[in-house]
JSON list of C-alpha atoms in Angstrom, two decimals:
[
{"chain": "A", "resi": 1, "resn": "MET", "atom": "CA", "xyz": [69.40, 82.47, 93.79]},
{"chain": "A", "resi": 2, "resn": "THR", "atom": "CA", "xyz": [68.93, 85.87, 92.28]},
{"chain": "A", "resi": 3, "resn": "GLY", "atom": "CA", "xyz": [67.43, 89.06, 93.56]},
{"chain": "A", "resi": 4, "resn": "LYS", "atom": "CA", "xyz": [68.99, 90.58, 96.66]},
{"chain": "A", "resi": 5, "resn": "TRP", "atom": "CA", "xyz": [71.64, 87.86, 96.91]},
{"chain": "A", "resi": 6, "resn": "VAL", "atom": "CA", "xyz": [74.96, 88.95, 95.41]},
{"chain": "A", "resi": 7, "resn": "ASP", "atom": "CA", "xyz": [77.98, 86.68, 95.74]},
{"chain": "A", "resi": 8, "resn": "GLY", "atom": "CA", "xyz": [76.31, 84.83, 98.59]},
{"chain": "A", "resi": 9, "resn": "VAL", "atom": "CA", "xyz": [75.74, 87.96, 100.68]},
{"chain": "A", "resi": 10, "resn": "ALA", "atom": "CA", "xyz": [72.26, 89.41, 101.08]},
{"chain": "A", "resi": 11, "resn": "ALA", "atom": "CA", "xyz": [71.58, 93.12, 101.42]},
{"chain": "A", "resi": 12, "resn": "ARG", "atom": "CA", "xyz": [75.15, 94.35, 101.59]},
{"chain": "A", "resi": 13, "resn": "ARG", "atom": "CA", "xyz": [74.31, 97.73, 100.04]},
{"chain": "A", "resi": 14, "resn": "PRO", "atom": "CA", "xyz": [71.73, 98.62, 102.70]},
{"chain": "A", "resi": 15, "resn": "VAL", "atom": "CA", "xyz": [74.20, 97.64, 105.43]},
{"chain": "A", "resi": 16, "resn": "ALA", "atom": "CA", "xyz": [76.82, 99.99, 103.96]},
{"chain": "A", "resi": 17, "resn": "TRP", "atom": "CA", "xyz": [74.23, 102.78, 103.76]},
{"chain": "A", "resi": 18, "resn": "ALA", "atom": "CA", "xyz": [73.05, 102.14, 107.33]},
{"chain": "A", "resi": 19, "resn": "ALA", "atom": "CA", "xyz": [76.64, 102.22, 108.59]},
{"chain": "A", "resi": 20, "resn": "ALA", "atom": "CA", "xyz": [77.19, 105.53, 106.75]},
{"chain": "A", "resi": 21, "resn": "VAL", "atom": "CA", "xyz": [74.10, 107.09, 108.32]},
{"chain": "A", "resi": 22, "resn": "VAL", "atom": "CA", "xyz": [75.05, 105.84, 111.79]},
{"chain": "A", "resi": 23, "resn": "LEU", "atom": "CA", "xyz": [78.59, 107.23, 111.46]},
{"chain": "A", "resi": 24, "resn": "VAL", "atom": "CA", "xyz": [77.24, 110.66, 110.43]},
{"chain": "A", "resi": 25, "resn": "LEU", "atom": "CA", "xyz": [74.91, 110.66, 113.46]},
{"chain": "A", "resi": 26, "resn": "GLU", "atom": "CA", "xyz": [77.81, 109.62, 115.67]},
{"chain": "A", "resi": 27, "resn": "ALA", "atom": "CA", "xyz": [79.96, 112.44, 114.25]},
{"chain": "A", "resi": 28, "resn": "LEU", "atom": "CA", "xyz": [77.22, 114.93, 115.10]},
{"chain": "A", "resi": 29, "resn": "GLY", "atom": "CA", "xyz": [77.04, 113.49, 118.62]},
{"chain": "A", "resi": 30, "resn": "ILE", "atom": "CA", "xyz": [80.81, 113.78, 119.04]},
{"chain": "A", "resi": 31, "resn": "LEU", "atom": "CA", "xyz": [80.70, 117.40, 117.87]},
{"chain": "A", "resi": 32, "resn": "PHE", "atom": "CA", "xyz": [77.91, 118.20, 120.32]},
{"chain": "A", "resi": 33, "resn": "LEU", "atom": "CA", "xyz": [79.65, 116.45, 123.21]},
{"chain": "A", "resi": 34, "resn": "ASN", "atom": "CA", "xyz": [82.94, 118.26, 122.61]},
{"chain": "A", "resi": 35, "resn": "TRP", "atom": "CA", "xyz": [81.14, 121.59, 122.22]},
{"chain": "A", "resi": 36, "resn": "VAL", "atom": "CA", "xyz": [79.50, 121.09, 125.62]},
{"chain": "A", "resi": 37, "resn": "LEU", "atom": "CA", "xyz": [82.84, 119.99, 127.09]},
{"chain": "A", "resi": 38, "resn": "SER", "atom": "CA", "xyz": [84.57, 123.10, 125.76]},
{"chain": "A", "resi": 39, "resn": "ILE", "atom": "CA", "xyz": [81.86, 125.32, 127.28]},
{"chain": "A", "resi": 40, "resn": "VAL", "atom": "CA", "xyz": [82.15, 123.61, 130.67]},
{"chain": "A", "resi": 41, "resn": "VAL", "atom": "CA", "xyz": [85.95, 123.88, 130.67]},
{"chain": "A", "resi": 42, "resn": "ASP", "atom": "CA", "xyz": [85.76, 127.55, 129.70]},
{"chain": "A", "resi": 43, "resn": "LYS", "atom": "CA", "xyz": [83.03, 128.54, 132.20]},
{"chain": "A", "resi": 44, "resn": "GLN", "atom": "CA", "xyz": [84.64, 126.78, 135.16]},
{"chain": "A", "resi": 45, "resn": "GLN", "atom": "CA", "xyz": [88.17, 127.91, 134.23]},
{"chain": "A", "resi": 46, "resn": "MET", "atom": "CA", "xyz": [89.47, 124.31, 134.38]},
{"chain": "A", "resi": 47, "resn": "SER", "atom": "CA", "xyz": [93.16, 123.78, 133.85]},
{"chain": "A", "resi": 48, "resn": "MET", "atom": "CA", "xyz": [95.41, 120.77, 133.60]},
{"chain": "A", "resi": 49, "resn": "ALA", "atom": "CA", "xyz": [99.09, 121.05, 134.55]},
{"chain": "A", "resi": 50, "resn": "GLY", "atom": "CA", "xyz": [98.92, 124.84, 134.31]},
{"chain": "A", "resi": 51, "resn": "VAL", "atom": "CA", "xyz": [97.56, 124.98, 130.75]},
{"chain": "A", "resi": 52, "resn": "ASP", "atom": "CA", "xyz": [95.40, 128.03, 130.03]},
{"chain": "A", "resi": 53, "resn": "PRO", "atom": "CA", "xyz": [91.64, 127.23, 130.19]},
{"chain": "A", "resi": 54, "resn": "GLY", "atom": "CA", "xyz": [91.10, 128.91, 126.83]},
{"chain": "A", "resi": 55, "resn": "VAL", "atom": "CA", "xyz": [93.59, 126.54, 125.24]},
{"chain": "A", "resi": 56, "resn": "MET", "atom": "CA", "xyz": [91.89, 123.58, 126.93]},
{"chain": "A", "resi": 57, "resn": "SER", "atom": "CA", "xyz": [88.51, 124.72, 125.62]},
{"chain": "A", "resi": 58, "resn": "THR", "atom": "CA", "xyz": [89.81, 125.24, 122.09]},
{"chain": "A", "resi": 59, "resn": "GLY", "atom": "CA", "xyz": [91.64, 121.92, 122.18]},
{"chain": "A", "resi": 60, "resn": "ALA", "atom": "CA", "xyz": [88.49, 120.04, 123.17]},
{"chain": "A", "resi": 61, "resn": "TRP", "atom": "CA", "xyz": [86.57, 121.66, 120.32]},
{"chain": "A", "resi": 62, "resn": "VAL", "atom": "CA", "xyz": [89.29, 121.13, 117.69]},
{"chain": "A", "resi": 63, "resn": "LEU", "atom": "CA", "xyz": [89.97, 117.49, 118.61]},
{"chain": "A", "resi": 64, "resn": "GLY", "atom": "CA", "xyz": [86.23, 116.78, 118.59]},
{"chain": "A", "resi": 65, "resn": "ALA", "atom": "CA", "xyz": [85.99, 118.35, 115.14]},
{"chain": "A", "resi": 66, "resn": "VAL", "atom": "CA", "xyz": [88.94, 116.30, 113.85]},
{"chain": "A", "resi": 67, "resn": "PHE", "atom": "CA", "xyz": [87.41, 113.06, 115.14]},
{"chain": "A", "resi": 68, "resn": "ALA", "atom": "CA", "xyz": [84.02, 114.01, 113.67]},
{"chain": "A", "resi": 69, "resn": "LEU", "atom": "CA", "xyz": [85.71, 114.72, 110.32]},
{"chain": "A", "resi": 70, "resn": "TYR", "atom": "CA", "xyz": [87.31, 111.27, 110.45]},
{"chain": "A", "resi": 71, "resn": "LEU", "atom": "CA", "xyz": [83.92, 109.66, 111.11]},
{"chain": "A", "resi": 72, "resn": "VAL", "atom": "CA", "xyz": [82.29, 111.66, 108.29]},
{"chain": "A", "resi": 73, "resn": "SER", "atom": "CA", "xyz": [85.05, 110.64, 105.86]},
{"chain": "A", "resi": 74, "resn": "CYS", "atom": "CA", "xyz": [84.48, 106.99, 106.80]},
{"chain": "A", "resi": 75, "resn": "ALA", "atom": "CA", "xyz": [80.75, 107.56, 106.31]},
{"chain": "A", "resi": 76, "resn": "ALA", "atom": "CA", "xyz": [81.39, 109.06, 102.86]},
{"chain": "A", "resi": 77, "resn": "LEU", "atom": "CA", "xyz": [83.48, 106.01, 101.99]},
{"chain": "A", "resi": 78, "resn": "LEU", "atom": "CA", "xyz": [80.67, 103.71, 103.15]},
{"chain": "A", "resi": 79, "resn": "ALA", "atom": "CA", "xyz": [78.13, 105.72, 101.13]},
{"chain": "A", "resi": 80, "resn": "ARG", "atom": "CA", "xyz": [80.34, 105.38, 98.05]},
{"chain": "A", "resi": 81, "resn": "ILE", "atom": "CA", "xyz": [80.58, 101.63, 98.63]},
{"chain": "A", "resi": 82, "resn": "GLY", "atom": "CA", "xyz": [76.80, 101.40, 98.98]},
{"chain": "A", "resi": 83, "resn": "LEU", "atom": "CA", "xyz": [76.21, 103.53, 95.90]},
{"chain": "A", "resi": 84, "resn": "ARG", "atom": "CA", "xyz": [78.60, 101.71, 93.57]},
{"chain": "A", "resi": 85, "resn": "ASP", "atom": "CA", "xyz": [78.29, 98.25, 95.15]},
{"chain": "A", "resi": 86, "resn": "ARG", "atom": "CA", "xyz": [82.04, 97.76, 94.84]},
{"chain": "A", "resi": 87, "resn": "PRO", "atom": "CA", "xyz": [84.58, 96.99, 97.55]},
{"chain": "A", "resi": 88, "resn": "PRO", "atom": "CA", "xyz": [86.83, 99.77, 98.86]},
{"chain": "A", "resi": 89, "resn": "GLY", "atom": "CA", "xyz": [90.43, 100.08, 97.78]},
{"chain": "A", "resi": 90, "resn": "THR", "atom": "CA", "xyz": [93.36, 99.41, 100.05]},
{"chain": "A", "resi": 91, "resn": "LEU", "atom": "CA", "xyz": [93.33, 102.82, 101.73]},
{"chain": "A", "resi": 92, "resn": "GLY", "atom": "CA", "xyz": [89.56, 102.70, 102.11]},
{"chain": "A", "resi": 93, "resn": "ARG", "atom": "CA", "xyz": [89.75, 99.25, 103.66]},
{"chain": "A", "resi": 94, "resn": "ILE", "atom": "CA", "xyz": [92.45, 100.46, 106.06]},
{"chain": "A", "resi": 95, "resn": "ALA", "atom": "CA", "xyz": [90.31, 103.48, 107.04]},
{"chain": "A", "resi": 96, "resn": "LEU", "atom": "CA", "xyz": [87.30, 101.25, 107.73]},
{"chain": "A", "resi": 97, "resn": "ILE", "atom": "CA", "xyz": [89.39, 98.77, 109.71]},
{"chain": "A", "resi": 98, "resn": "THR", "atom": "CA", "xyz": [90.81, 101.56, 111.87]},
{"chain": "A", "resi": 99, "resn": "CYS", "atom": "CA", "xyz": [87.29, 102.88, 112.39]},
{"chain": "A", "resi": 100, "resn": "ALA", "atom": "CA", "xyz": [86.19, 99.41, 113.52]},
{"chain": "A", "resi": 101, "resn": "VAL", "atom": "CA", "xyz": [89.15, 99.14, 115.89]},
{"chain": "A", "resi": 102, "resn": "VAL", "atom": "CA", "xyz": [88.38, 102.59, 117.35]},
{"chain": "A", "resi": 103, "resn": "HIS", "atom": "CA", "xyz": [84.78, 101.48, 117.98]},
{"chain": "A", "resi": 104, "resn": "ALA", "atom": "CA", "xyz": [85.97, 98.28, 119.66]},
{"chain": "A", "resi": 105, "resn": "VAL", "atom": "CA", "xyz": [88.31, 100.18, 121.99]},
{"chain": "A", "resi": 106, "resn": "LEU", "atom": "CA", "xyz": [85.69, 102.85, 122.73]},
{"chain": "A", "resi": 107, "resn": "GLY", "atom": "CA", "xyz": [83.22, 100.08, 123.49]},
{"chain": "A", "resi": 108, "resn": "ALA", "atom": "CA", "xyz": [85.61, 98.57, 126.00]},
{"chain": "A", "resi": 109, "resn": "PHE", "atom": "CA", "xyz": [85.99, 101.93, 127.74]},
{"chain": "A", "resi": 110, "resn": "ALA", "atom": "CA", "xyz": [82.27, 102.69, 127.51]},
{"chain": "A", "resi": 111, "resn": "VAL", "atom": "CA", "xyz": [81.34, 99.70, 129.66]},
{"chain": "A", "resi": 112, "resn": "GLY", "atom": "CA", "xyz": [83.14, 101.08, 132.66]},
{"chain": "A", "resi": 113, "resn": "LEU", "atom": "CA", "xyz": [82.64, 104.80, 132.09]},
{"chain": "A", "resi": 114, "resn": "VAL", "atom": "CA", "xyz": [79.13, 105.12, 130.63]},
{"chain": "A", "resi": 115, "resn": "GLY", "atom": "CA", "xyz": [77.39, 101.76, 130.91]},
{"chain": "A", "resi": 116, "resn": "TRP", "atom": "CA", "xyz": [76.11, 98.82, 128.96]},
{"chain": "A", "resi": 117, "resn": "ALA", "atom": "CA", "xyz": [73.78, 100.86, 126.73]},
{"chain": "A", "resi": 118, "resn": "ALA", "atom": "CA", "xyz": [76.70, 102.82, 125.26]},
{"chain": "A", "resi": 119, "resn": "PHE", "atom": "CA", "xyz": [78.61, 99.57, 124.86]},
{"chain": "A", "resi": 120, "resn": "ALA", "atom": "CA", "xyz": [75.69, 98.04, 122.94]},
{"chain": "A", "resi": 121, "resn": "VAL", "atom": "CA", "xyz": [75.47, 101.04, 120.62]},
{"chain": "A", "resi": 122, "resn": "LEU", "atom": "CA", "xyz": [79.19, 100.98, 119.88]},
{"chain": "A", "resi": 123, "resn": "MET", "atom": "CA", "xyz": [79.11, 97.23, 119.26]},
{"chain": "A", "resi": 124, "resn": "ALA", "atom": "CA", "xyz": [76.18, 97.67, 116.86]},
{"chain": "A", "resi": 125, "resn": "VAL", "atom": "CA", "xyz": [78.23, 100.20, 114.88]},
{"chain": "A", "resi": 126, "resn": "LEU", "atom": "CA", "xyz": [81.20, 97.83, 115.01]},
{"chain": "A", "resi": 127, "resn": "ALA", "atom": "CA", "xyz": [78.98, 95.04, 113.68]},
{"chain": "A", "resi": 128, "resn": "LEU", "atom": "CA", "xyz": [77.84, 97.22, 110.77]},
{"chain": "A", "resi": 129, "resn": "LEU", "atom": "CA", "xyz": [81.44, 98.08, 109.90]},
{"chain": "A", "resi": 130, "resn": "VAL", "atom": "CA", "xyz": [82.64, 94.48, 110.11]},
{"chain": "A", "resi": 131, "resn": "LEU", "atom": "CA", "xyz": [79.66, 93.22, 108.10]},
{"chain": "A", "resi": 132, "resn": "THR", "atom": "CA", "xyz": [80.38, 95.78, 105.39]},
{"chain": "A", "resi": 133, "resn": "LEU", "atom": "CA", "xyz": [84.06, 94.83, 105.32]},
{"chain": "A", "resi": 134, "resn": "THR", "atom": "CA", "xyz": [83.34, 91.10, 105.11]},
{"chain": "A", "resi": 135, "resn": "ALA", "atom": "CA", "xyz": [80.46, 91.45, 102.64]},
{"chain": "A", "resi": 136, "resn": "TYR", "atom": "CA", "xyz": [82.70, 93.34, 100.24]},
{"chain": "A", "resi": 137, "resn": "GLY", "atom": "CA", "xyz": [85.76, 91.19, 100.91]},
{"chain": "A", "resi": 138, "resn": "ALA", "atom": "CA", "xyz": [87.56, 89.32, 98.16]},
{"chain": "A", "resi": 139, "resn": "SER", "atom": "CA", "xyz": [86.58, 85.70, 97.65]},
{"chain": "A", "resi": 140, "resn": "TYR", "atom": "CA", "xyz": [89.31, 83.09, 97.57]},
{"chain": "A", "resi": 141, "resn": "GLY", "atom": "CA", "xyz": [90.20, 81.82, 94.12]},
{"chain": "A", "resi": 142, "resn": "ALA", "atom": "CA", "xyz": [88.51, 84.73, 92.34]},
{"chain": "A", "resi": 143, "resn": "SER", "atom": "CA", "xyz": [91.80, 86.36, 91.39]},
{"chain": "A", "resi": 144, "resn": "SER", "atom": "CA", "xyz": [93.19, 83.24, 89.73]},
{"chain": "A", "resi": 145, "resn": "GLY", "atom": "CA", "xyz": [90.08, 82.51, 87.71]},
{"chain": "A", "resi": 146, "resn": "LEU", "atom": "CA", "xyz": [89.91, 78.99, 89.11]},
{"chain": "A", "resi": 147, "resn": "PRO", "atom": "CA", "xyz": [86.91, 77.71, 91.03]},
{"chain": "A", "resi": 148, "resn": "ASP", "atom": "CA", "xyz": [87.17, 77.72, 94.82]},
{"chain": "A", "resi": 149, "resn": "GLY", "atom": "CA", "xyz": [89.13, 74.76, 96.10]},
{"chain": "A", "resi": 150, "resn": "GLU", "atom": "CA", "xyz": [91.19, 74.23, 92.93]},
{"chain": "A", "resi": 151, "resn": "ASP", "atom": "CA", "xyz": [94.89, 73.75, 93.33]},
{"chain": "A", "resi": 152, "resn": "THR", "atom": "CA", "xyz": [96.79, 76.89, 92.25]},
{"chain": "A", "resi": 153, "resn": "GLY", "atom": "CA", "xyz": [100.27, 75.43, 92.56]},
{"chain": "A", "resi": 154, "resn": "ARG", "atom": "CA", "xyz": [100.77, 76.67, 96.11]},
{"chain": "A", "resi": 155, "resn": "GLY", "atom": "CA", "xyz": [98.93, 73.82, 97.74]},
{"chain": "A", "resi": 156, "resn": "GLY", "atom": "CA", "xyz": [100.15, 70.39, 98.62]},
{"chain": "A", "resi": 157, "resn": "GLY", "atom": "CA", "xyz": [98.26, 68.36, 96.05]},
{"chain": "A", "resi": 158, "resn": "PRO", "atom": "CA", "xyz": [94.78, 67.00, 95.44]},
{"chain": "A", "resi": 159, "resn": "GLY", "atom": "CA", "xyz": [92.30, 67.70, 98.19]},
{"chain": "A", "resi": 160, "resn": "THR", "atom": "CA", "xyz": [94.33, 70.57, 99.62]},
{"chain": "A", "resi": 161, "resn": "PRO", "atom": "CA", "xyz": [92.58, 73.95, 99.74]},
{"chain": "A", "resi": 162, "resn": "ALA", "atom": "CA", "xyz": [93.86, 76.57, 97.32]},
{"chain": "A", "resi": 163, "resn": "GLY", "atom": "CA", "xyz": [95.10, 78.91, 100.04]},
{"chain": "A", "resi": 164, "resn": "ALA", "atom": "CA", "xyz": [97.13, 76.26, 101.90]},
{"chain": "A", "resi": 165, "resn": "PRO", "atom": "CA", "xyz": [100.87, 76.87, 102.08]},
{"chain": "A", "resi": 166, "resn": "ALA", "atom": "CA", "xyz": [103.17, 74.73, 100.00]},
{"chain": "A", "resi": 167, "resn": "ARG", "atom": "CA", "xyz": [104.69, 71.66, 101.62]},
{"chain": "A", "resi": 168, "resn": "PRO", "atom": "CA", "xyz": [108.37, 71.95, 102.39]},
{"chain": "A", "resi": 169, "resn": "ALA", "atom": "CA", "xyz": [110.62, 69.84, 100.21]},
{"chain": "A", "resi": 170, "resn": "SER", "atom": "CA", "xyz": [111.90, 66.76, 102.00]}
]
């Protein structure tokens, strides 16, 4: 089939764009949340283990800004993927995988701390990230130039998939 189907995956560019937009919105939400947290800490003169409340307030703001910058950089990477319709490089793939792992862990915490709605939102973002990563993943056999399923010398013989490990010599 032709049209929106590319390498067996439909609409992978819009998914990358949607993930980029969602990550930018999430970064703005994180910035807002940490801004409010820094105001609350400063106004109530909260302290932890004797740390100055001003330092606590600044720390909340700075760490929120760093996390938001990380999310925006992942969003920029996703936008680049969607614009060029090419898979990310190794560092880009690692950044997106770490972003997906962060969303999975935050989702696990969100169930107990915030509720199921926050969990659903985080899992939707995780799904967009994983779908983008798998849609732009490398297909097996494409690097060797052989059709999928052909023996590349690593397999055990006819009928063995190309990615199967070699049989040990007996």
